[in-house]
CSV table of C-alpha atoms and ligand atoms in Angstrom, one decimal:
chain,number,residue,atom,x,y,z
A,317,UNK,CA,-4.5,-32.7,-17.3
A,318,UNK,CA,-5.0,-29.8,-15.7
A,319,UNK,CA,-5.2,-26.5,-17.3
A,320,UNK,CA,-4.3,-24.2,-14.2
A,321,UNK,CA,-0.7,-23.9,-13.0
A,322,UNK,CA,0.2,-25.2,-9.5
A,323,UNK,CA,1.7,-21.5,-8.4
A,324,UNK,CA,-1.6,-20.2,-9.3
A,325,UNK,CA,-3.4,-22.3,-7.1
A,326,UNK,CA,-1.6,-21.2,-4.0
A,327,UNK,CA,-3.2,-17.8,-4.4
A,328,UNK,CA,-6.3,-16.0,-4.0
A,329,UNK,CA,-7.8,-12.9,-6.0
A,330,UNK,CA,-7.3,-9.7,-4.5
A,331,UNK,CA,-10.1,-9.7,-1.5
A,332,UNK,CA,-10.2,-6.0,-2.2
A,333,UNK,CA,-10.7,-5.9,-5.5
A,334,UNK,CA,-13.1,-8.4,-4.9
A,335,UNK,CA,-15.2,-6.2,-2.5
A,336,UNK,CA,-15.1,-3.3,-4.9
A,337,UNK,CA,-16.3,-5.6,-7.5
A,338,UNK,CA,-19.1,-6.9,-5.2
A,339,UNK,CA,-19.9,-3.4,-4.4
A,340,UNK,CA,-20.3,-2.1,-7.9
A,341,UNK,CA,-22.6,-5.2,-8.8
A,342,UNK,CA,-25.0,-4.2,-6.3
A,343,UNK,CA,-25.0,-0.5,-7.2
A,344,UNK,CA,-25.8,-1.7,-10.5
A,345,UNK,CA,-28.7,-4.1,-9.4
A,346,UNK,CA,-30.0,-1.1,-7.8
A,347,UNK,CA,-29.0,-1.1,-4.1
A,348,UNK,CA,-27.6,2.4,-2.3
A,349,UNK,CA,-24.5,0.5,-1.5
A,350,UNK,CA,-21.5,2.8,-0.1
A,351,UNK,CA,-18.4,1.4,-1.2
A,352,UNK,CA,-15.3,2.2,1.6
A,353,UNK,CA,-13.0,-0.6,0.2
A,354,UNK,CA,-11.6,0.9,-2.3
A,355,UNK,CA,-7.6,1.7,-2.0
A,356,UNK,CA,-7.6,4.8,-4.6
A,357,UNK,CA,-7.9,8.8,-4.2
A,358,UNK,CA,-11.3,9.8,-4.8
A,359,UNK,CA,-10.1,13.2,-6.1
A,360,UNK,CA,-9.3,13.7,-9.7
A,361,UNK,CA,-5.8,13.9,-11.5
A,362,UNK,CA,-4.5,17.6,-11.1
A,363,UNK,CA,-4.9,19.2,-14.8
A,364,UNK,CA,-1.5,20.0,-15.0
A,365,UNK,CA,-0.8,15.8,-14.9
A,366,UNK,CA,-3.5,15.6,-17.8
A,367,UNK,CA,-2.5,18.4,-20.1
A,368,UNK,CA,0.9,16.8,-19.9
A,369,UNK,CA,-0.2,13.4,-21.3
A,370,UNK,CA,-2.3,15.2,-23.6
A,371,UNK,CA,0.7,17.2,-25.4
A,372,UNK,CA,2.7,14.1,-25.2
A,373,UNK,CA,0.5,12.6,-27.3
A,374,UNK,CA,0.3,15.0,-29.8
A,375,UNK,CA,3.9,15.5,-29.8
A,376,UNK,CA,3.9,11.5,-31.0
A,377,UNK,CA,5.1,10.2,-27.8
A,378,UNK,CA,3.2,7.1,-28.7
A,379,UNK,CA,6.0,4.3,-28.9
A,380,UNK,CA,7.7,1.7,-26.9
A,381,UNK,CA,9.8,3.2,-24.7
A,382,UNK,CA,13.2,2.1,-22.9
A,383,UNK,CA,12.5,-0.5,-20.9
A,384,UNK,CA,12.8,0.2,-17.5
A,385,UNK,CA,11.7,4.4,-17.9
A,386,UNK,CA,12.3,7.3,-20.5
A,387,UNK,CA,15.5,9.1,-19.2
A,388,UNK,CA,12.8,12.3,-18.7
A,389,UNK,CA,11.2,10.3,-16.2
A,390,UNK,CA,14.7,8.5,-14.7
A,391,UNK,CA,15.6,12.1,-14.0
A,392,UNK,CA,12.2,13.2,-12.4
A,393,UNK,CA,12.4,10.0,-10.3
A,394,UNK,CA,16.7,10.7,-9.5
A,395,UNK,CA,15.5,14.4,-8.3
A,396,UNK,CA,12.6,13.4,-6.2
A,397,UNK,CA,14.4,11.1,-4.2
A,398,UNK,CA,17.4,13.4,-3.7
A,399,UNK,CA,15.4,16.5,-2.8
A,400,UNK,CA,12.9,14.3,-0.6
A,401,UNK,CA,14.7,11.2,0.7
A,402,UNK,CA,18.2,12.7,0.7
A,403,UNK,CA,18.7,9.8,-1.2
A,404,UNK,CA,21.5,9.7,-4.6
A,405,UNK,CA,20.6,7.2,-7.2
A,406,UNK,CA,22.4,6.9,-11.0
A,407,UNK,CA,19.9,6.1,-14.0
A,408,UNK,CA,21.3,2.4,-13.5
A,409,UNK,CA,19.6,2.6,-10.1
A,410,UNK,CA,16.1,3.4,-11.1
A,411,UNK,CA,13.3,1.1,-12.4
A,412,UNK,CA,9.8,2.0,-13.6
A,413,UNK,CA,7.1,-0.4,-13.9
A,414,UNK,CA,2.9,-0.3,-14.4
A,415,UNK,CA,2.3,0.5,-11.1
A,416,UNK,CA,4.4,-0.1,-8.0
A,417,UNK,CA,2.4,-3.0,-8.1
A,418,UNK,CA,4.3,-4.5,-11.1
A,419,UNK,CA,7.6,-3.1,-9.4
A,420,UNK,CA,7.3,-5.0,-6.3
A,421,UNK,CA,6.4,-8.6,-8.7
A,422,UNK,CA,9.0,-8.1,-10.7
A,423,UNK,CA,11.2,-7.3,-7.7
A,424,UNK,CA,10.3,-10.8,-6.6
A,425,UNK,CA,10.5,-12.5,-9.6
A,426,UNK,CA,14.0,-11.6,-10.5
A,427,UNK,CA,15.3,-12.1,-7.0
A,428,UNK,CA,13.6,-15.5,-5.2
A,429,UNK,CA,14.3,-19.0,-5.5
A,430,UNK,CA,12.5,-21.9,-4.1
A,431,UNK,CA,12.0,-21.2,-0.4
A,432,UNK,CA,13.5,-17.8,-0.1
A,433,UNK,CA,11.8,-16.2,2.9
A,434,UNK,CA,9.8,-13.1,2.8
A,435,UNK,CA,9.3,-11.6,6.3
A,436,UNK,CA,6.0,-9.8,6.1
A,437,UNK,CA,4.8,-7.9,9.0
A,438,UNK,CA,0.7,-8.1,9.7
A,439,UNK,CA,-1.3,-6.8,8.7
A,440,UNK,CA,0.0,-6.5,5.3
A,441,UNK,CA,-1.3,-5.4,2.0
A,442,UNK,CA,-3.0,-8.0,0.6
A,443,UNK,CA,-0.6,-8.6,-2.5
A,444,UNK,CA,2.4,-9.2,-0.8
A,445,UNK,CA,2.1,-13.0,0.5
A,446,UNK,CA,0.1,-13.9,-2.6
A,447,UNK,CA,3.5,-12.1,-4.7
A,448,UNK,CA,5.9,-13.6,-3.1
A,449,UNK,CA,4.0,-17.4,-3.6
A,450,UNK,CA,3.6,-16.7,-7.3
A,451,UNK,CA,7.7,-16.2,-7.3
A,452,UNK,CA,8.2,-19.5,-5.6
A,453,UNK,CA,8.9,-17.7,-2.4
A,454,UNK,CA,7.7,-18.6,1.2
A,455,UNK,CA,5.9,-15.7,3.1
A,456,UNK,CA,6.6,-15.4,6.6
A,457,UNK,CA,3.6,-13.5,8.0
A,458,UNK,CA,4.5,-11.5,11.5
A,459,UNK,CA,1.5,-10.4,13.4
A,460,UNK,CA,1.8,-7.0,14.7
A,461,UNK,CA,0.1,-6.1,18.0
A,462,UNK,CA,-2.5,-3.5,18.0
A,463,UNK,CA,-0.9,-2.3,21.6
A,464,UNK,CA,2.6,-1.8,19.2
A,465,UNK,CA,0.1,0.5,16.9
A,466,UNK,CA,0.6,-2.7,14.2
A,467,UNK,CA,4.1,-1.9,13.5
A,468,UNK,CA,6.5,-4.5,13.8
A,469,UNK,CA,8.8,-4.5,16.9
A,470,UNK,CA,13.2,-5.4,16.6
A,471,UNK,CA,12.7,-8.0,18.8
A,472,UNK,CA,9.7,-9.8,16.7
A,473,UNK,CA,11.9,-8.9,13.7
A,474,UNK,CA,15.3,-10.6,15.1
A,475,UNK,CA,12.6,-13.8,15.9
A,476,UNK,CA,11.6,-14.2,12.6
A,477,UNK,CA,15.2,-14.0,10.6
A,478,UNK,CA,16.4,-17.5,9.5
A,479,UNK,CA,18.9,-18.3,7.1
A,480,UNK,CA,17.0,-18.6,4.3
A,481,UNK,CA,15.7,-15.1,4.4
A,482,UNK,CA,15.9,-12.9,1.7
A,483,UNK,CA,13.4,-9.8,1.9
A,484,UNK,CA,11.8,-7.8,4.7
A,485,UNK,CA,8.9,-5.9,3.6
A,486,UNK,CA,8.3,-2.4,5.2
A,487,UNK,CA,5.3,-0.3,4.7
A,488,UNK,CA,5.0,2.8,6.1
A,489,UNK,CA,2.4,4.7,6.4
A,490,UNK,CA,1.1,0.9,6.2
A,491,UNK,CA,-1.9,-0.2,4.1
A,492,UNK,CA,-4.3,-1.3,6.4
A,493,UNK,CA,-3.7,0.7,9.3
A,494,UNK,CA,-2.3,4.1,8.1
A,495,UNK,CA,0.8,3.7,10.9
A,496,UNK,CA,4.1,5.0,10.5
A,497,UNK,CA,7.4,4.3,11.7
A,498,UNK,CA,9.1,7.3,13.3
A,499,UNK,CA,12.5,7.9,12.7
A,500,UNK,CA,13.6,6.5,16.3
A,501,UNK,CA,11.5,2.9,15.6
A,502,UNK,CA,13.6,2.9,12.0
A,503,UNK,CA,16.4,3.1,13.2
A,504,UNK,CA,16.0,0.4,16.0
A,505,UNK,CA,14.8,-2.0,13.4
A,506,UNK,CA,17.6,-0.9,11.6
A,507,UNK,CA,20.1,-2.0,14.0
A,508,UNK,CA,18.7,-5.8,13.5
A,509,UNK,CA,19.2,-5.4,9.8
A,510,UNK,CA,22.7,-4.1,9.9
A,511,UNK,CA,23.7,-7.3,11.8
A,512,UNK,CA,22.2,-9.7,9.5
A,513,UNK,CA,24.0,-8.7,6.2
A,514,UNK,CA,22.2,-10.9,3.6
A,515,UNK,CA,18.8,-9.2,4.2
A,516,UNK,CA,17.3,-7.4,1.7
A,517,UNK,CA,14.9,-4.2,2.8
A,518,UNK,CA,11.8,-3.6,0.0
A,519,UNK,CA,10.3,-0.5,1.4
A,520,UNK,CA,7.2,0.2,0.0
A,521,UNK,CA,6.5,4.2,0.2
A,522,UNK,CA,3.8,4.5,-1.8
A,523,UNK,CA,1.5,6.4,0.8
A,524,UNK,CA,4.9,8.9,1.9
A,525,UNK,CA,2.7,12.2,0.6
A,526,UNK,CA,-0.3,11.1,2.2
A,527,UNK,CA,0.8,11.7,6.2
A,528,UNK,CA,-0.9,14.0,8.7
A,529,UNK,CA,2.3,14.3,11.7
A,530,UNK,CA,4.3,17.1,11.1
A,531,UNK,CA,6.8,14.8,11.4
A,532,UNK,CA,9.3,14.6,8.8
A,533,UNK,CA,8.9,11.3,6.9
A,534,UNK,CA,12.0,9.5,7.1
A,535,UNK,CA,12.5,6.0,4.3
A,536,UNK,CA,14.7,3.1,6.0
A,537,UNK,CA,17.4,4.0,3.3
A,538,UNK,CA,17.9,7.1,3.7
A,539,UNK,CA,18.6,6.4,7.7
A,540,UNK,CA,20.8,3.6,8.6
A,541,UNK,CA,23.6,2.4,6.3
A,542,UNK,CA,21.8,-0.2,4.3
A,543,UNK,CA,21.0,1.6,0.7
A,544,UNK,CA,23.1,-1.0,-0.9
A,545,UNK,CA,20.8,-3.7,0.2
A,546,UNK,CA,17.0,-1.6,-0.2
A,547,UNK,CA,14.7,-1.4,-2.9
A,548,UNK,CA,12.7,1.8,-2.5
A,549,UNK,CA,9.1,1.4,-3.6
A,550,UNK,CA,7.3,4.3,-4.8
A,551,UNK,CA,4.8,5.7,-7.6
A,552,UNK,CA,2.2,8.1,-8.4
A,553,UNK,CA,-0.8,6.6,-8.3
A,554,UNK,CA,-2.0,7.2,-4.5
A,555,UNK,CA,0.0,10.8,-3.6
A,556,UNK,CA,-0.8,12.4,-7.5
A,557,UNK,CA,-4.5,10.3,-7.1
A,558,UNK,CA,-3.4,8.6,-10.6
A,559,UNK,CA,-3.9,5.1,-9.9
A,560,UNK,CA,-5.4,4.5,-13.6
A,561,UNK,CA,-2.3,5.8,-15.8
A,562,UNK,CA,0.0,2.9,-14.0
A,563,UNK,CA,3.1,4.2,-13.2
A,564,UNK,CA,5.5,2.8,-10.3
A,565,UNK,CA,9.4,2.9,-9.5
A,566,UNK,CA,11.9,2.3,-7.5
A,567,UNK,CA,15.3,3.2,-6.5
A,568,UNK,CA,17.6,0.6,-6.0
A,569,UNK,CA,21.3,-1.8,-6.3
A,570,UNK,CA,21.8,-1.9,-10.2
A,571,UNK,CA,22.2,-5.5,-9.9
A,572,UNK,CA,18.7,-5.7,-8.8
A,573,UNK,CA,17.5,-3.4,-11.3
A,574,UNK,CA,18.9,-4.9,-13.6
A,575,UNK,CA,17.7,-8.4,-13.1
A,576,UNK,CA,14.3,-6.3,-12.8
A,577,UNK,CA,15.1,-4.9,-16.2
A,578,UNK,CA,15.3,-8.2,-17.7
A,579,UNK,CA,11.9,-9.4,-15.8
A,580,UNK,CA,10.0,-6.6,-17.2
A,581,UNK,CA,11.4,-7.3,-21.0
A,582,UNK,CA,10.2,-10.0,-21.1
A,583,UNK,CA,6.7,-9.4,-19.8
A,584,UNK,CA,5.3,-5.8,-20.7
A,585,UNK,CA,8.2,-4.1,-22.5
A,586,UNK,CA,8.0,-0.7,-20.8
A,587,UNK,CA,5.3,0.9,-19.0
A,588,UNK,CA,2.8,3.2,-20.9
A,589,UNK,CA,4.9,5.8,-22.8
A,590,UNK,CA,1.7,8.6,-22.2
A,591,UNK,CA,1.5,8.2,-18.3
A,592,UNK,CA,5.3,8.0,-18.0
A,593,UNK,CA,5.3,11.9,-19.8
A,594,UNK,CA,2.2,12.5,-17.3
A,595,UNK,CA,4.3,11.1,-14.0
A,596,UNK,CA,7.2,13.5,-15.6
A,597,UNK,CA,4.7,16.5,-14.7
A,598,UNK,CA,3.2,15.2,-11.4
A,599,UNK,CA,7.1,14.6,-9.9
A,600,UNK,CA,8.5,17.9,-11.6
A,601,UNK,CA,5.4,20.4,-11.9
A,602,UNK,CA,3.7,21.6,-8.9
A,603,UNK,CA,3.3,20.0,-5.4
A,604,UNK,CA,0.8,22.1,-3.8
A,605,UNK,CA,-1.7,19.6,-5.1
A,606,UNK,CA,-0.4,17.4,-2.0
A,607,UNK,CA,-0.8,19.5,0.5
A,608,UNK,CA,-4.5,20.4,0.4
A,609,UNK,CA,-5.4,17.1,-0.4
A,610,UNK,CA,-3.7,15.9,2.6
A,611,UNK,CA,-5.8,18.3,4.6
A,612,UNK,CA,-8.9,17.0,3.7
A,613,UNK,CA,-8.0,13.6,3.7
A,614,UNK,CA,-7.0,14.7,7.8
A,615,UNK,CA,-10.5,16.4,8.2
A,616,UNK,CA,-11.8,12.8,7.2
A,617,UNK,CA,-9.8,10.8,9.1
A,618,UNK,CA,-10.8,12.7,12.5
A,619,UNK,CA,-14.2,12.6,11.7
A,620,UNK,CA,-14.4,8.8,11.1
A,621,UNK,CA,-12.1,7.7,13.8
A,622,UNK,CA,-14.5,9.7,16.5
A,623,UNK,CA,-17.7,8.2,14.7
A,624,UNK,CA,-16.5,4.9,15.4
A,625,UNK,CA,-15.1,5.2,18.4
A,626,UNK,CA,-18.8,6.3,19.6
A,627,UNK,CA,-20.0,2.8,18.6
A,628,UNK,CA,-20.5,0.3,21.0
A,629,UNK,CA,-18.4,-2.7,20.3
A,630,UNK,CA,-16.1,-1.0,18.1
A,631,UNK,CA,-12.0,0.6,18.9
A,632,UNK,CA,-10.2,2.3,16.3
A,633,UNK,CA,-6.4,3.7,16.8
A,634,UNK,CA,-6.1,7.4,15.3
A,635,UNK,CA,-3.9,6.2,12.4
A,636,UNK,CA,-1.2,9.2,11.0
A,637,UNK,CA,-0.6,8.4,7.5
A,638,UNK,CA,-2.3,6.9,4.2
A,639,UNK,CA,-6.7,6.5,3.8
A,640,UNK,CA,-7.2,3.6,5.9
A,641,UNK,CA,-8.2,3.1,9.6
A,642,UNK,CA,-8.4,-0.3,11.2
A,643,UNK,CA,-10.8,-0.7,13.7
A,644,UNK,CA,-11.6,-3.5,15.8
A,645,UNK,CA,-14.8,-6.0,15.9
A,646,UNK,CA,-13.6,-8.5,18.2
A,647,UNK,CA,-16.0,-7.3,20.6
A,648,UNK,CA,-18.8,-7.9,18.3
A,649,UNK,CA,-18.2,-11.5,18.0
A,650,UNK,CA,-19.1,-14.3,19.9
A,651,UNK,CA,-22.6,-16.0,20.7
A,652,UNK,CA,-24.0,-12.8,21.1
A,653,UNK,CA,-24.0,-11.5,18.2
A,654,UNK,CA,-24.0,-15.0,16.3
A,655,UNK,CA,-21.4,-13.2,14.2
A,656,UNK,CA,-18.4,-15.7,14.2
A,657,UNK,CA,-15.5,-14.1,12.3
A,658,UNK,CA,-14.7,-10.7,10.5
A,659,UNK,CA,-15.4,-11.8,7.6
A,660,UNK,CA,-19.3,-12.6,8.9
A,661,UNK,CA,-19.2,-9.0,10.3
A,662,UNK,CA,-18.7,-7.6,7.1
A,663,UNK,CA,-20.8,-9.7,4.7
A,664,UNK,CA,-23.4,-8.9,7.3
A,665,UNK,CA,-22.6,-5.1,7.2
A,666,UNK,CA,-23.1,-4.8,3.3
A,667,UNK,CA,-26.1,-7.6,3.3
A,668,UNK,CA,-27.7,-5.6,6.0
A,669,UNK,CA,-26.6,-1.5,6.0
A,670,UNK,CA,-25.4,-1.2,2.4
A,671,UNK,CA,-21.9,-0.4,3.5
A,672,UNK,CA,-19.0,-2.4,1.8
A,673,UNK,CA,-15.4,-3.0,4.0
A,674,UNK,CA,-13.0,-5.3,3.9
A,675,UNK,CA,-12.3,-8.3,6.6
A,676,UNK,CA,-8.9,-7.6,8.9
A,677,UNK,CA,-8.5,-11.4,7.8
A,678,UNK,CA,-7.5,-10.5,3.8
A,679,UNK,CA,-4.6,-8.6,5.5
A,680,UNK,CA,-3.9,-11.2,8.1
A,681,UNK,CA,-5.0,-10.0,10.8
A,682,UNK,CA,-9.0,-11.2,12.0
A,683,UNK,CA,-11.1,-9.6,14.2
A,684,UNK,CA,-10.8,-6.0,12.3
A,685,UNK,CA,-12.1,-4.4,9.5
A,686,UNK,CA,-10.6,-2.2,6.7
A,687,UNK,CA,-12.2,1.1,6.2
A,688,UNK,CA,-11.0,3.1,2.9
A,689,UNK,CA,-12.3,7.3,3.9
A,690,UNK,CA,-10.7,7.8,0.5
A,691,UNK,CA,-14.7,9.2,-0.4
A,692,UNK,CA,-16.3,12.2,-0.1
A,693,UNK,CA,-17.5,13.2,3.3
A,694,UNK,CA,-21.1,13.3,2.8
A,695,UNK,CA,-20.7,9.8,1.6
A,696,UNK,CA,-18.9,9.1,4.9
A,697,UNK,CA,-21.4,10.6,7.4
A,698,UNK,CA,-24.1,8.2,5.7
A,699,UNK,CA,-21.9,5.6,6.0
A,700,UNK,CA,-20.8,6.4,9.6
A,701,UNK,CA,-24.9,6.1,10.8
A,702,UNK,CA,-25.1,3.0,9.1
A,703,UNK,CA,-22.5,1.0,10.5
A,704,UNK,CA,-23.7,2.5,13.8
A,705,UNK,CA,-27.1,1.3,13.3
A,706,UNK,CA,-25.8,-2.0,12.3
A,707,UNK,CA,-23.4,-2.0,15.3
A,708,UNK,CA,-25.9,-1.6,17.8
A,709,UNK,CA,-28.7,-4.2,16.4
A,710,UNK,CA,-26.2,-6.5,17.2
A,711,UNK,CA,-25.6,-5.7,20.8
B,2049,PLP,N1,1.7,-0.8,-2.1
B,2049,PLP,C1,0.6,-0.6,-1.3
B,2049,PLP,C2,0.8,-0.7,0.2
B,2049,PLP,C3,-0.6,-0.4,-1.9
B,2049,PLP,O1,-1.7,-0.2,-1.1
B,2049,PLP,C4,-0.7,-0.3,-3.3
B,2049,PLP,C5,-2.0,-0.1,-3.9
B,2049,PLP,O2,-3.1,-0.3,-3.4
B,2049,PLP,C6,0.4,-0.5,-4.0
B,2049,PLP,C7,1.6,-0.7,-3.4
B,2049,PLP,C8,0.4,-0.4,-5.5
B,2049,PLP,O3,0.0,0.7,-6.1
B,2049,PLP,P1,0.1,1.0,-7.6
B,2049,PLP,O4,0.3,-0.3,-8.3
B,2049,PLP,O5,-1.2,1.6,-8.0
B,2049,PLP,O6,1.3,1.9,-7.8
């Protein structure tokens, strides 16, 4: 008999974990490799956030915790989303898990049966099809076009309802492309949604404070009339760069939080009482943190979207939010180059020029590549020559 479960067989590892992974192997065998596939803030947690969890711990804050969130951090969460999102949530309303990461699974678990629908715009973040499969769920992948920026489009969406739909996944600003819906695309898509009343919304904001328009950022619940059908994704771990202390939430139905409550009970108890007295600080203490890092994380984005669009073979959108651009390789493949898919373009990238990406395939859409700038500049410029090198001994 077999030892492995049948749900675990219909998924894969995370691809970008796995290129990390792959990366940090090589820089240990001694190769100058320069890792852009990782998803996390390369700056450090603000000391503010640290001395936090340090006095927690002294003060004894060392136990289990409620389950779903200490009331501290209920409240931190309640006030963020009113002063930011306009949005009014009850304790019963808010869930905090180890990461949004565990949020979202847990979101799933408590919610699909056997066949449930999960409409998933392309590309996605890796996790979500491979989520929803592990809950018993069926993903329903719809590809974006690049010429639509890779957002998703009402009439696309109104194609891909069916009755046995139960979740629509938004992402915005999106991991892998760093789009975001404006306010006027929200509330188009919106208009869909209102007409197709059993559709849940999971909006996953967990890049909101990384965003360069100067465009307010709008959340789909805080716009159309649908907060009694959205789960509002979002955490600390990409806008306070904490992704190591593991803290996510959401705002949501109780009856959903709830069954989320039960979930998470049953599996970690509560997330780590230590980082939840450290997200207390990064929600209630000081912001300005955001701001600056935004700005550099702007001054990166520029610099890599003109070095690739200089490269031969290669066409990058200007993306406005999160650390990711998503340029195109489709030019670069073909008999030419003997390079058949992305996923040969980039093993041959890192094999060849030391640079490690990850393939447009792992988030469903091929003939791209994934580019994290979440790293220092100087790291970026090297990086920038290489894959221009590389680029051009193929053409
Ligand atoms: N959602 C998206 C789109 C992400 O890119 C990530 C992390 O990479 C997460 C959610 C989960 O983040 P965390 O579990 O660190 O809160």
């Amino acid at each position: 008999m077999n030892i492995i479960s049948d749900s675990l067989k219909k998924i894969k590892p995370s691809p970008t974990i796995a290129v990390t992974q792959k990366a940090r192997e090589l820089r240990a065998a001694g190769k100058d490799v320069i890792g852009l596939g990782a998803g996390e803030p390369d700056f450090d947690t603000p000391n503010n956030i640290k001395n936090a969890a340090i006095k927690a711990i002294r003060a004894g804050d060392t136990k289990y915790t409620a389950v779903d969130g200490t009331p501290a951090l209920k409240n931190a969460i309640i006030k963020k989303f009113k002063q930011e999102n306009n949005l009014k949530y009850t304790t019963e309303e808010i869930t905090v898990g180890t990461g949004g990461k565990q949020v979202l699974y847990n979101a799933f678990m408590a919610t699909l049966n056997k066949g449930d629908e999960v409409i998933i715009p392309a590309p996605f973040w890796v996790s979500y099809p491979d989520m929803v499969l592990l809950a018993g769920g069926k993903p329903k992948i719809v590809k974006c076009r690049e010429a639509d920026n890779f957002k998703l489009t009402p009439a696309k969406l109104r194609k891909a309802i069916t009755k046995k739909t139960k979740w629509i996944i938004f992402n915005s600003p999106s991991n892998p492309t760093g789009a975001s819906y404006t306010k006027a695309e929200i509330k188009e898509l919106s208009k869909v949604l209102i007409k197709n009343k059993k559709i849940h919304i999971l909006s996953d904001d967990i890049y909101e404070h990384i965003a360069y328009d100067k465009a307010k950022y709008f959340t789909i619940a805080q716009i159309a009339n649908l907060k009694n059908r959205t789960l509002t994704m979002n955490g600390v771990s990409k806008s306070y760069a904490m992704t190591g202390w593991r803290i996510g939430y959401a705002g949501g139905p109780k009856e959903i939080i709830k069954a989320i409550r039960k979930v998470q009970s049953q599996s970690t108890s509560n997330p780590s009482s230590v980082s939840q007295a450290a997200a207390v600080e990064a929600l209630n203490g000081t912001q300005k943190f955001i701001k600056t890092r935004s700005k550099e994380f702007k001054k990166r984005r520029d610099f890599v979207v003109s070095s690739l669009n200089k490269i031969k073979g290669i066409n990058c959108l200007t993306p406005n939010g999160a650390f990711y651009v998503f340029p195109s390789c489709k030019k670069l493949l073909g008999k030419k180059t003997k390079l058949k898919t992305d996923t040969e373009f980039v093993e041959k990238l890192l094999e060849k020029s030391n640079v490690a990406v990850v393939q447009g395939s792992a988030f469903g859409l091929p003939g791209h590549f994934r580019i994290s700038y979440a790293t220092s500049m100087q790291k970026l410029k090297v990086a920038m020559i290489r894959i221009k090198s590389f680029c051009e001994s193929l053409n």
